[in-house]
């Protein structure tokens, strides 16, 4: 039996972290119904994870003390307490492997509990804690930050990386041999994200049938360089008739800030902020688009954004920053890459993508790329890693 230990940032799936965890667990339980899923929950807040049979443990909400003294160290204590709370559950039943993606929980289980209980631990690494914008900033705590990364990544029985770029980075550090790191990118829900009729979607969303529609979709706008996307849109207005930018999602404070930038660029008539949308409407916006865009990613070596796979599944032209981690997924013949954080580069890439003729074979080629990254296939890859850690010789051959 596999035990998946998770600490999603939103039990109502209002974050990419939570969406990816939920979709992965859902697919895992379809392949392996006895998978034990341990999730932290504050009080009895509503949780979508109940739908996938998760066991909810009380969230030790120590992080709330940061309201009294601002420090991420409170959250480090919270994650540590949760790691300890999981131990009794793993003493009750035989478990083949632990799978965890929260780095502090991973450090405890890789460095202490896993070895003590004789259970292999698989750590799905999404980046170094040292690269986390929300990491502990106290100078005296930097050794602790480094220790978290080192223990989680070097003591785990195996590491799952979203990208080969990060896998090679760990090898250069001397922390893991490549054979001990398994690349499993993010994925998408193939039951939701599939092509639809463009004009019908525009009609349903009250969008102009003649607009040249550029769409960005994300649960949050922070650290995604949307200011660069607005600047590029303003630069394109004199060149492209009926240009409209649609920003799907976002949080209230983020949208208020963007409204000011939209006014500064004189884009009030050319930018639509939808706010949070039901997923079926997100799919409609993507299907209605002439171009889908990723202005930037939160990380670089570990960038594997959910939206890239969702965009690919729709088949539409895509504009994205030129990062090795993204080139692992899609070849440059099917998308428009631009130099990261280059407004001129983004402007040119958008113009090229908007001008791309409707070529059915390119649409189908992007959908074919996406088909390799469904959550069903992701779950199968995770279970393959579980099988390998049960037989360590298969990792060193």
Tab-separated table of C-alpha atoms in Angstrom:
chain	number	residue	atom	x	y	z
A	1	UNK	CA	0.000	0.000	0.000
A	2	UNK	CA	1.148	3.531	-0.811
A	3	UNK	CA	0.719	6.386	1.668
A	4	UNK	CA	0.511	9.865	0.136
A	5	UNK	CA	1.173	12.609	2.700
A	6	UNK	CA	0.069	16.060	1.534
A	7	UNK	CA	-0.278	19.579	2.907
A	8	UNK	CA	-2.247	21.393	0.170
A	9	UNK	CA	-2.511	25.165	0.475
A	10	UNK	CA	-6.248	25.122	-0.310
A	11	UNK	CA	-8.694	22.344	0.503
A	12	UNK	CA	-11.175	23.969	-1.908
A	13	UNK	CA	-8.634	23.641	-4.761
A	14	UNK	CA	-7.996	27.376	-5.123
A	15	UNK	CA	-4.272	26.935	-5.746
A	16	UNK	CA	-2.152	25.105	-8.306
A	17	UNK	CA	-0.529	23.170	-5.450
A	18	UNK	CA	-3.915	21.863	-4.317
A	19	UNK	CA	-5.178	21.138	-7.833
A	20	UNK	CA	-2.103	19.103	-8.714
A	21	UNK	CA	-2.240	17.179	-5.443
A	22	UNK	CA	-5.963	16.447	-5.798
A	23	UNK	CA	-5.733	15.325	-9.422
A	24	UNK	CA	-2.700	13.127	-8.728
A	25	UNK	CA	-4.344	11.493	-5.702
A	26	UNK	CA	-7.586	10.970	-7.613
A	27	UNK	CA	-5.730	9.170	-10.395
A	28	UNK	CA	-3.601	7.184	-7.937
A	29	UNK	CA	-6.677	5.850	-6.167
A	30	UNK	CA	-8.128	4.751	-9.499
A	31	UNK	CA	-4.963	2.717	-10.148
A	32	UNK	CA	-4.403	1.659	-6.517
A	33	UNK	CA	-7.670	1.960	-4.528
A	34	UNK	CA	-5.986	1.123	-1.209
A	35	UNK	CA	-3.763	4.233	-1.362
A	36	UNK	CA	-3.824	5.974	2.028
A	37	UNK	CA	-3.989	9.774	1.739
A	38	UNK	CA	-3.201	11.907	4.806
A	39	UNK	CA	-4.227	15.578	4.595
A	40	UNK	CA	-4.133	18.409	7.153
A	41	UNK	CA	-7.409	20.264	7.790
A	42	UNK	CA	-8.204	23.164	10.110
A	43	UNK	CA	-11.240	22.462	12.297
A	44	UNK	CA	-13.904	21.046	9.941
A	45	UNK	CA	-13.441	23.315	6.946
A	46	UNK	CA	-14.956	21.986	3.698
A	47	UNK	CA	-12.517	19.805	1.790
A	48	UNK	CA	-12.647	18.512	-1.762
A	49	UNK	CA	-10.144	15.868	-0.687
A	50	UNK	CA	-12.975	14.002	1.035
A	51	UNK	CA	-14.108	13.103	-2.499
A	52	UNK	CA	-10.954	11.022	-2.979
A	53	UNK	CA	-11.151	9.265	0.380
A	54	UNK	CA	-8.485	11.298	2.159
A	55	UNK	CA	-8.021	10.965	5.908
A	56	UNK	CA	-8.081	14.441	7.438
A	57	UNK	CA	-5.779	15.016	10.389
A	58	UNK	CA	-6.146	18.138	12.556
A	59	UNK	CA	-4.061	20.943	11.146
A	60	UNK	CA	-1.613	22.183	13.794
A	61	UNK	CA	-2.158	25.821	12.843
A	62	UNK	CA	1.063	27.101	14.398
A	63	UNK	CA	1.653	29.254	11.322
A	64	UNK	CA	-1.115	31.595	12.451
A	65	UNK	CA	1.260	32.877	15.111
A	66	UNK	CA	3.030	34.720	12.292
A	67	UNK	CA	0.309	37.346	12.723
A	68	UNK	CA	1.926	38.175	16.061
A	69	UNK	CA	5.530	37.872	14.900
A	70	UNK	CA	6.031	37.683	11.148
A	71	UNK	CA	8.250	34.708	10.340
A	72	UNK	CA	8.043	31.636	8.129
A	73	UNK	CA	9.606	29.678	10.970
A	74	UNK	CA	6.143	29.313	12.507
A	75	UNK	CA	5.108	27.404	9.378
A	76	UNK	CA	8.242	25.282	9.598
A	77	UNK	CA	7.048	24.250	13.073
A	78	UNK	CA	3.542	23.600	11.739
A	79	UNK	CA	4.775	21.311	8.959
A	80	UNK	CA	7.083	19.557	11.428
A	81	UNK	CA	4.207	18.921	13.839
A	82	UNK	CA	2.128	17.460	11.001
A	83	UNK	CA	4.991	15.143	10.031
A	84	UNK	CA	4.985	13.779	13.594
A	85	UNK	CA	1.177	13.469	13.603
A	86	UNK	CA	1.339	11.114	10.622
A	87	UNK	CA	3.505	8.582	12.463
A	88	UNK	CA	0.701	6.794	14.402
A	89	UNK	CA	-1.202	6.190	11.165
A	90	UNK	CA	1.818	4.508	9.626
A	91	UNK	CA	2.262	2.283	12.685
A	92	UNK	CA	-1.254	0.859	12.249
A	93	UNK	CA	-0.881	-0.760	8.855
A	94	UNK	CA	1.725	-2.114	6.450
A	95	UNK	CA	2.872	0.509	3.952
A	96	UNK	CA	5.078	-0.130	0.925
A	97	UNK	CA	6.214	3.482	0.522
A	98	UNK	CA	5.585	7.067	1.599
A	99	UNK	CA	5.067	9.703	-1.105
A	100	UNK	CA	5.355	13.340	-0.018
A	101	UNK	CA	5.754	16.693	-1.783
A	102	UNK	CA	5.958	19.145	1.170
A	103	UNK	CA	9.684	19.671	1.733
A	104	UNK	CA	9.762	19.968	5.528
A	105	UNK	CA	7.503	16.940	5.958
A	106	UNK	CA	9.778	15.187	3.458
A	107	UNK	CA	12.865	16.067	5.500
A	108	UNK	CA	11.380	14.534	8.663
A	109	UNK	CA	10.232	11.382	6.902
A	110	UNK	CA	13.361	10.946	4.781
A	111	UNK	CA	15.784	11.671	7.585
A	112	UNK	CA	14.058	10.133	10.619
A	113	UNK	CA	10.692	8.395	10.464
A	114	UNK	CA	11.141	6.475	7.221
A	115	UNK	CA	14.435	4.864	8.303
A	116	UNK	CA	13.095	4.147	11.825
A	117	UNK	CA	9.981	2.424	10.481
A	118	UNK	CA	11.761	0.760	7.582
A	119	UNK	CA	9.529	2.484	5.005
A	120	UNK	CA	11.034	3.919	1.796
A	121	UNK	CA	10.237	7.591	1.202
A	122	UNK	CA	9.722	9.194	-2.207
A	123	UNK	CA	10.034	12.981	-2.244
A	124	UNK	CA	8.415	14.924	-5.088
A	125	UNK	CA	10.603	18.043	-5.202
A	126	UNK	CA	9.116	21.213	-6.661
A	127	UNK	CA	12.142	23.404	-5.918
A	128	UNK	CA	14.725	24.091	-3.245
A	129	UNK	CA	13.455	25.722	-0.072
A	130	UNK	CA	16.428	28.062	-0.526
A	131	UNK	CA	14.688	29.356	-3.692
A	132	UNK	CA	11.256	29.745	-2.070
A	133	UNK	CA	10.152	33.420	-1.917
A	134	UNK	CA	8.334	32.574	1.356
A	135	UNK	CA	11.299	30.853	3.033
A	136	UNK	CA	12.596	31.891	6.451
A	137	UNK	CA	14.586	35.105	5.973
A	138	UNK	CA	16.315	35.354	9.366
A	139	UNK	CA	20.106	35.302	8.806
A	140	UNK	CA	20.637	32.782	11.602
A	141	UNK	CA	18.062	30.414	10.010
A	142	UNK	CA	19.777	30.075	6.633
A	143	UNK	CA	21.652	26.989	7.782
A	144	UNK	CA	18.299	25.418	8.675
A	145	UNK	CA	16.907	26.255	5.225
A	146	UNK	CA	19.885	24.528	3.606
A	147	UNK	CA	19.552	21.553	5.971
A	148	UNK	CA	15.883	21.059	5.015
A	149	UNK	CA	16.839	20.840	1.344
A	150	UNK	CA	19.813	18.607	1.941
A	151	UNK	CA	18.033	16.076	4.160
A	152	UNK	CA	14.870	15.890	2.031
A	153	UNK	CA	16.799	15.471	-1.210
A	154	UNK	CA	19.699	13.274	-0.095
A	155	UNK	CA	18.000	10.977	2.437
A	156	UNK	CA	14.853	10.105	0.475
A	157	UNK	CA	14.839	6.639	-1.065
A	158	UNK	CA	14.075	8.294	-4.393
A	159	UNK	CA	13.335	11.787	-5.674
A	160	UNK	CA	10.659	12.684	-8.185
A	161	UNK	CA	11.515	15.814	-10.162
A	162	UNK	CA	9.148	17.724	-12.422
A	163	UNK	CA	11.966	18.344	-14.903
A	164	UNK	CA	15.183	16.807	-16.170
A	165	UNK	CA	16.819	20.230	-15.722
A	166	UNK	CA	16.424	19.923	-11.927
A	167	UNK	CA	17.473	16.264	-12.054
A	168	UNK	CA	20.764	17.261	-13.691
A	169	UNK	CA	21.183	20.103	-11.175
A	170	UNK	CA	20.988	17.633	-8.279
A	171	UNK	CA	23.631	15.514	-10.007
A	172	UNK	CA	25.917	18.558	-10.394
A	173	UNK	CA	25.512	19.300	-6.682
A	174	UNK	CA	26.524	15.724	-5.947
A	175	UNK	CA	23.320	15.213	-3.963
A	176	UNK	CA	21.745	12.458	-6.092
A	177	UNK	CA	22.779	10.145	-8.873
A	178	UNK	CA	20.542	10.572	-11.949
A	179	UNK	CA	19.340	6.965	-11.595
A	180	UNK	CA	17.791	7.880	-8.231
A	181	UNK	CA	15.786	10.824	-9.611
A	182	UNK	CA	12.669	10.155	-11.682
A	183	UNK	CA	11.265	12.859	-13.949
A	184	UNK	CA	7.462	13.087	-13.738
A	185	UNK	CA	6.145	16.417	-15.081
A	186	UNK	CA	2.839	17.921	-14.038
A	187	UNK	CA	-0.247	17.071	-16.040
A	188	UNK	CA	-3.817	17.963	-16.911
A	189	UNK	CA	-7.309	16.550	-16.538
A	190	UNK	CA	-8.192	15.022	-19.900
A	191	UNK	CA	-11.856	14.796	-18.898
A	192	UNK	CA	-12.028	18.613	-18.717
A	193	UNK	CA	-9.503	20.053	-21.134
A	194	UNK	CA	-10.380	19.150	-24.706
A	195	UNK	CA	-11.034	21.263	-27.823
A	196	UNK	CA	-14.416	22.944	-28.237
A	197	UNK	CA	-15.946	25.041	-30.992
A	198	UNK	CA	-14.285	28.474	-30.849
A	199	UNK	CA	-17.254	30.559	-32.002
A	200	UNK	CA	-19.698	28.695	-29.760
A	201	UNK	CA	-17.453	29.349	-26.745
A	202	UNK	CA	-17.167	33.030	-27.619
A	203	UNK	CA	-20.925	33.286	-27.883
A	204	UNK	CA	-21.390	31.565	-24.508
A	205	UNK	CA	-18.876	33.963	-22.915
A	206	UNK	CA	-20.254	37.065	-24.662
A	207	UNK	CA	-16.973	37.645	-26.512
A	208	UNK	CA	-16.694	39.197	-29.960
A	209	UNK	CA	-16.510	36.601	-32.748
A	210	UNK	CA	-14.055	38.855	-34.624
A	211	UNK	CA	-11.633	39.695	-31.792
A	212	UNK	CA	-8.007	38.573	-31.866
A	213	UNK	CA	-8.124	36.959	-28.458
A	214	UNK	CA	-5.046	36.444	-26.262
A	215	UNK	CA	-5.825	34.477	-23.083
A	216	UNK	CA	-3.910	33.913	-19.852
A	217	UNK	CA	-5.462	31.658	-17.191
A	218	UNK	CA	-4.177	31.217	-13.654
A	219	UNK	CA	-5.491	30.883	-10.123
A	220	UNK	CA	-3.054	33.579	-9.032
A	221	UNK	CA	-1.272	36.362	-10.914
A	222	UNK	CA	1.622	36.924	-8.490
A	223	UNK	CA	5.158	36.451	-9.872
A	224	UNK	CA	3.808	35.716	-13.384
A	225	UNK	CA	4.993	38.982	-15.020
A	226	UNK	CA	1.538	40.098	-16.107
A	227	UNK	CA	2.858	43.654	-16.144
A	228	UNK	CA	5.046	42.574	-19.057
A	229	UNK	CA	2.039	41.040	-20.799
A	230	UNK	CA	0.127	44.324	-20.445
A	231	UNK	CA	3.083	46.276	-21.865
A	232	UNK	CA	3.344	43.877	-24.812
A	233	UNK	CA	-0.401	44.170	-25.448
A	234	UNK	CA	-0.139	47.969	-25.496
A	235	UNK	CA	2.740	47.739	-27.986
A	236	UNK	CA	0.674	45.468	-30.263
A	237	UNK	CA	-2.452	47.634	-30.384
A	238	UNK	CA	-1.308	49.792	-33.341
A	239	UNK	CA	-0.364	46.646	-35.291
A	240	UNK	CA	-3.265	44.254	-34.667
A	241	UNK	CA	-6.906	45.199	-35.140
A	242	UNK	CA	-9.527	44.081	-32.607
A	243	UNK	CA	-6.902	42.846	-30.147
A	244	UNK	CA	-8.296	41.756	-26.791
A	245	UNK	CA	-6.475	40.316	-23.781
A	246	UNK	CA	-8.431	38.127	-21.358
A	247	UNK	CA	-6.955	37.423	-17.919
A	248	UNK	CA	-8.804	34.506	-16.356
A	249	UNK	CA	-8.624	33.988	-12.580
A	250	UNK	CA	-6.632	36.037	-10.101
A	251	UNK	CA	-7.267	37.205	-6.564
A	252	UNK	CA	-9.074	40.474	-5.643
A	253	UNK	CA	-5.939	42.348	-4.528
A	254	UNK	CA	-4.078	41.254	-7.665
A	255	UNK	CA	-6.899	42.407	-9.932
A	256	UNK	CA	-7.086	45.795	-8.206
A	257	UNK	CA	-3.371	46.295	-8.840
A	258	UNK	CA	-3.732	45.228	-12.481
A	259	UNK	CA	-6.612	47.653	-13.003
A	260	UNK	CA	-4.231	50.512	-12.227
A	261	UNK	CA	-1.681	49.217	-14.737
A	262	UNK	CA	-4.391	48.729	-17.356
A	263	UNK	CA	-5.368	52.394	-16.979
A	264	UNK	CA	-1.735	53.501	-17.211
A	265	UNK	CA	-1.413	51.705	-20.564
A	266	UNK	CA	-4.783	52.959	-21.821
A	267	UNK	CA	-6.035	49.394	-22.210
A	268	UNK	CA	-9.441	49.704	-20.523
A	269	UNK	CA	-11.288	48.700	-23.708
A	270	UNK	CA	-8.854	45.933	-24.586
A	271	UNK	CA	-8.407	43.909	-21.371
A	272	UNK	CA	-11.003	41.743	-19.646
A	273	UNK	CA	-10.441	40.600	-16.058
A	274	UNK	CA	-12.797	37.709	-15.412
A	275	UNK	CA	-11.956	37.018	-11.776
A	276	UNK	CA	-12.212	33.444	-10.467
A	277	UNK	CA	-14.242	31.194	-12.798
A	278	UNK	CA	-15.772	27.731	-12.667
A	279	UNK	CA	-13.479	25.280	-14.421
A	280	UNK	CA	-15.911	24.744	-17.283
A	281	UNK	CA	-15.673	28.470	-18.074
A	282	UNK	CA	-11.877	28.371	-17.888
A	283	UNK	CA	-11.989	25.664	-20.553
A	284	UNK	CA	-14.325	27.816	-22.676
A	285	UNK	CA	-11.966	30.809	-22.474
A	286	UNK	CA	-9.053	28.654	-23.610
A	287	UNK	CA	-11.116	27.197	-26.453
A	288	UNK	CA	-12.190	30.709	-27.480
A	289	UNK	CA	-8.586	31.949	-27.694
A	290	UNK	CA	-6.531	32.687	-30.771
A	291	UNK	CA	-3.419	32.463	-28.575
A	292	UNK	CA	-2.752	31.287	-25.012
A	293	UNK	CA	0.192	32.826	-23.182
A	294	UNK	CA	2.469	32.123	-20.216
A	295	UNK	CA	4.325	35.406	-19.522
A	296	UNK	CA	6.562	33.833	-16.866
A	297	UNK	CA	6.801	30.978	-14.392
A	298	UNK	CA	7.282	31.051	-10.634
A	299	UNK	CA	10.361	28.824	-10.876
A	300	UNK	CA	12.913	28.101	-13.589
A	301	UNK	CA	14.649	24.702	-13.301
A	302	UNK	CA	11.504	23.097	-11.910
A	303	UNK	CA	8.953	24.946	-14.061
A	304	UNK	CA	6.182	22.564	-15.103
A	305	UNK	CA	3.072	24.775	-15.061
A	306	UNK	CA	-0.327	23.100	-15.144
A	307	UNK	CA	-1.539	25.675	-17.641
A	308	UNK	CA	1.029	24.597	-20.246
A	309	UNK	CA	-0.490	21.117	-20.409
A	310	UNK	CA	-4.010	22.548	-20.409
A	311	UNK	CA	-3.129	24.926	-23.255
A	312	UNK	CA	-1.546	22.086	-25.243
A	313	UNK	CA	-4.640	19.942	-24.768
A	314	UNK	CA	-6.746	22.676	-26.396
A	315	UNK	CA	-4.436	22.723	-29.427
A	316	UNK	CA	-4.254	26.535	-29.697
A	317	UNK	CA	-1.029	28.482	-30.458
A	318	UNK	CA	1.039	29.113	-27.321
A	319	UNK	CA	3.548	31.796	-26.297
A	320	UNK	CA	5.904	31.026	-23.404
A	321	UNK	CA	9.320	31.968	-21.960
A	322	UNK	CA	12.356	30.164	-23.314
A	323	UNK	CA	13.354	27.899	-20.419
A	324	UNK	CA	15.095	24.505	-20.696
A	325	UNK	CA	12.443	22.980	-18.429
A	326	UNK	CA	9.657	24.035	-20.824
A	327	UNK	CA	11.561	22.881	-23.906
A	328	UNK	CA	11.565	19.414	-22.321
A	329	UNK	CA	7.799	19.331	-22.854
A	330	UNK	CA	7.179	20.972	-26.211
A	331	UNK	CA	9.413	21.606	-29.263
A	332	UNK	CA	9.892	25.102	-30.643
A	333	UNK	CA	8.183	24.076	-33.885
A	334	UNK	CA	4.832	23.997	-32.046
A	335	UNK	CA	5.052	27.131	-29.869
A	336	UNK	CA	6.518	30.626	-29.816
A	337	UNK	CA	9.340	30.942	-27.284
A	338	UNK	CA	10.634	34.368	-26.216
A	339	UNK	CA	13.597	35.487	-24.065
A	340	UNK	CA	12.445	35.498	-20.459
A	341	UNK	CA	11.289	38.901	-19.142
A	342	UNK	CA	11.869	40.576	-22.517
A	343	UNK	CA	8.950	42.854	-23.368
A	344	UNK	CA	10.123	43.164	-26.968
A	345	UNK	CA	10.540	39.395	-27.191
A	346	UNK	CA	7.062	38.775	-25.783
A	347	UNK	CA	5.573	41.343	-28.170
A	348	UNK	CA	7.190	39.686	-31.183
A	349	UNK	CA	6.179	36.200	-30.046
A	350	UNK	CA	2.558	37.264	-29.560
A	351	UNK	CA	2.487	38.867	-32.996
A	352	UNK	CA	3.903	35.707	-34.591
A	353	UNK	CA	1.424	33.470	-32.760
A	354	UNK	CA	-1.569	35.654	-33.644
A	355	UNK	CA	-0.460	35.617	-37.277
A	356	UNK	CA	-0.080	31.824	-37.324
A	357	UNK	CA	-2.490	30.386	-39.881
A	358	UNK	CA	-5.049	27.890	-38.648
A	359	UNK	CA	-3.190	24.685	-39.439
A	360	UNK	CA	-5.094	21.619	-38.341
A	361	UNK	CA	-1.923	19.513	-38.208
A	362	UNK	CA	-0.271	21.914	-35.725
A	363	UNK	CA	-3.375	21.863	-33.523
A	364	UNK	CA	-3.367	18.068	-33.560
A	365	UNK	CA	0.394	17.958	-32.905
A	366	UNK	CA	0.005	20.048	-29.743
A	367	UNK	CA	-2.833	17.808	-28.568
A	368	UNK	CA	-0.636	14.765	-29.209
A	369	UNK	CA	2.095	16.260	-26.995
A	370	UNK	CA	-0.469	16.879	-24.250
A	371	UNK	CA	-1.780	13.312	-24.389
A	372	UNK	CA	1.444	12.037	-22.797
A	373	UNK	CA	0.798	14.160	-19.683
A	374	UNK	CA	-2.646	13.198	-18.433
A	375	UNK	CA	-3.016	12.639	-14.700
A	376	UNK	CA	-3.791	9.003	-15.422
A	377	UNK	CA	-0.342	8.613	-16.982
A	378	UNK	CA	1.206	10.628	-14.162
A	379	UNK	CA	-0.245	8.254	-11.573
A	380	UNK	CA	1.098	5.256	-13.487
A	381	UNK	CA	4.580	6.813	-13.448
A	382	UNK	CA	4.354	7.454	-9.697
A	383	UNK	CA	3.384	3.834	-9.068
A	384	UNK	CA	6.314	2.705	-11.206
A	385	UNK	CA	8.640	4.635	-8.870
A	386	UNK	CA	6.947	2.985	-5.881
A	387	UNK	CA	7.636	-0.425	-7.419
A	388	UNK	CA	11.266	0.528	-7.955
A	389	UNK	CA	11.905	1.676	-4.367
A	390	UNK	CA	10.449	-1.630	-3.160
A	391	UNK	CA	13.223	-3.303	-5.178
A	392	UNK	CA	16.223	-0.930	-4.829
A	393	UNK	CA	18.403	-2.974	-7.176
A	394	UNK	CA	16.225	-1.755	-10.070
A	395	UNK	CA	17.344	1.822	-9.316
A	396	UNK	CA	21.043	1.068	-9.412
A	397	UNK	CA	21.277	-1.218	-12.380
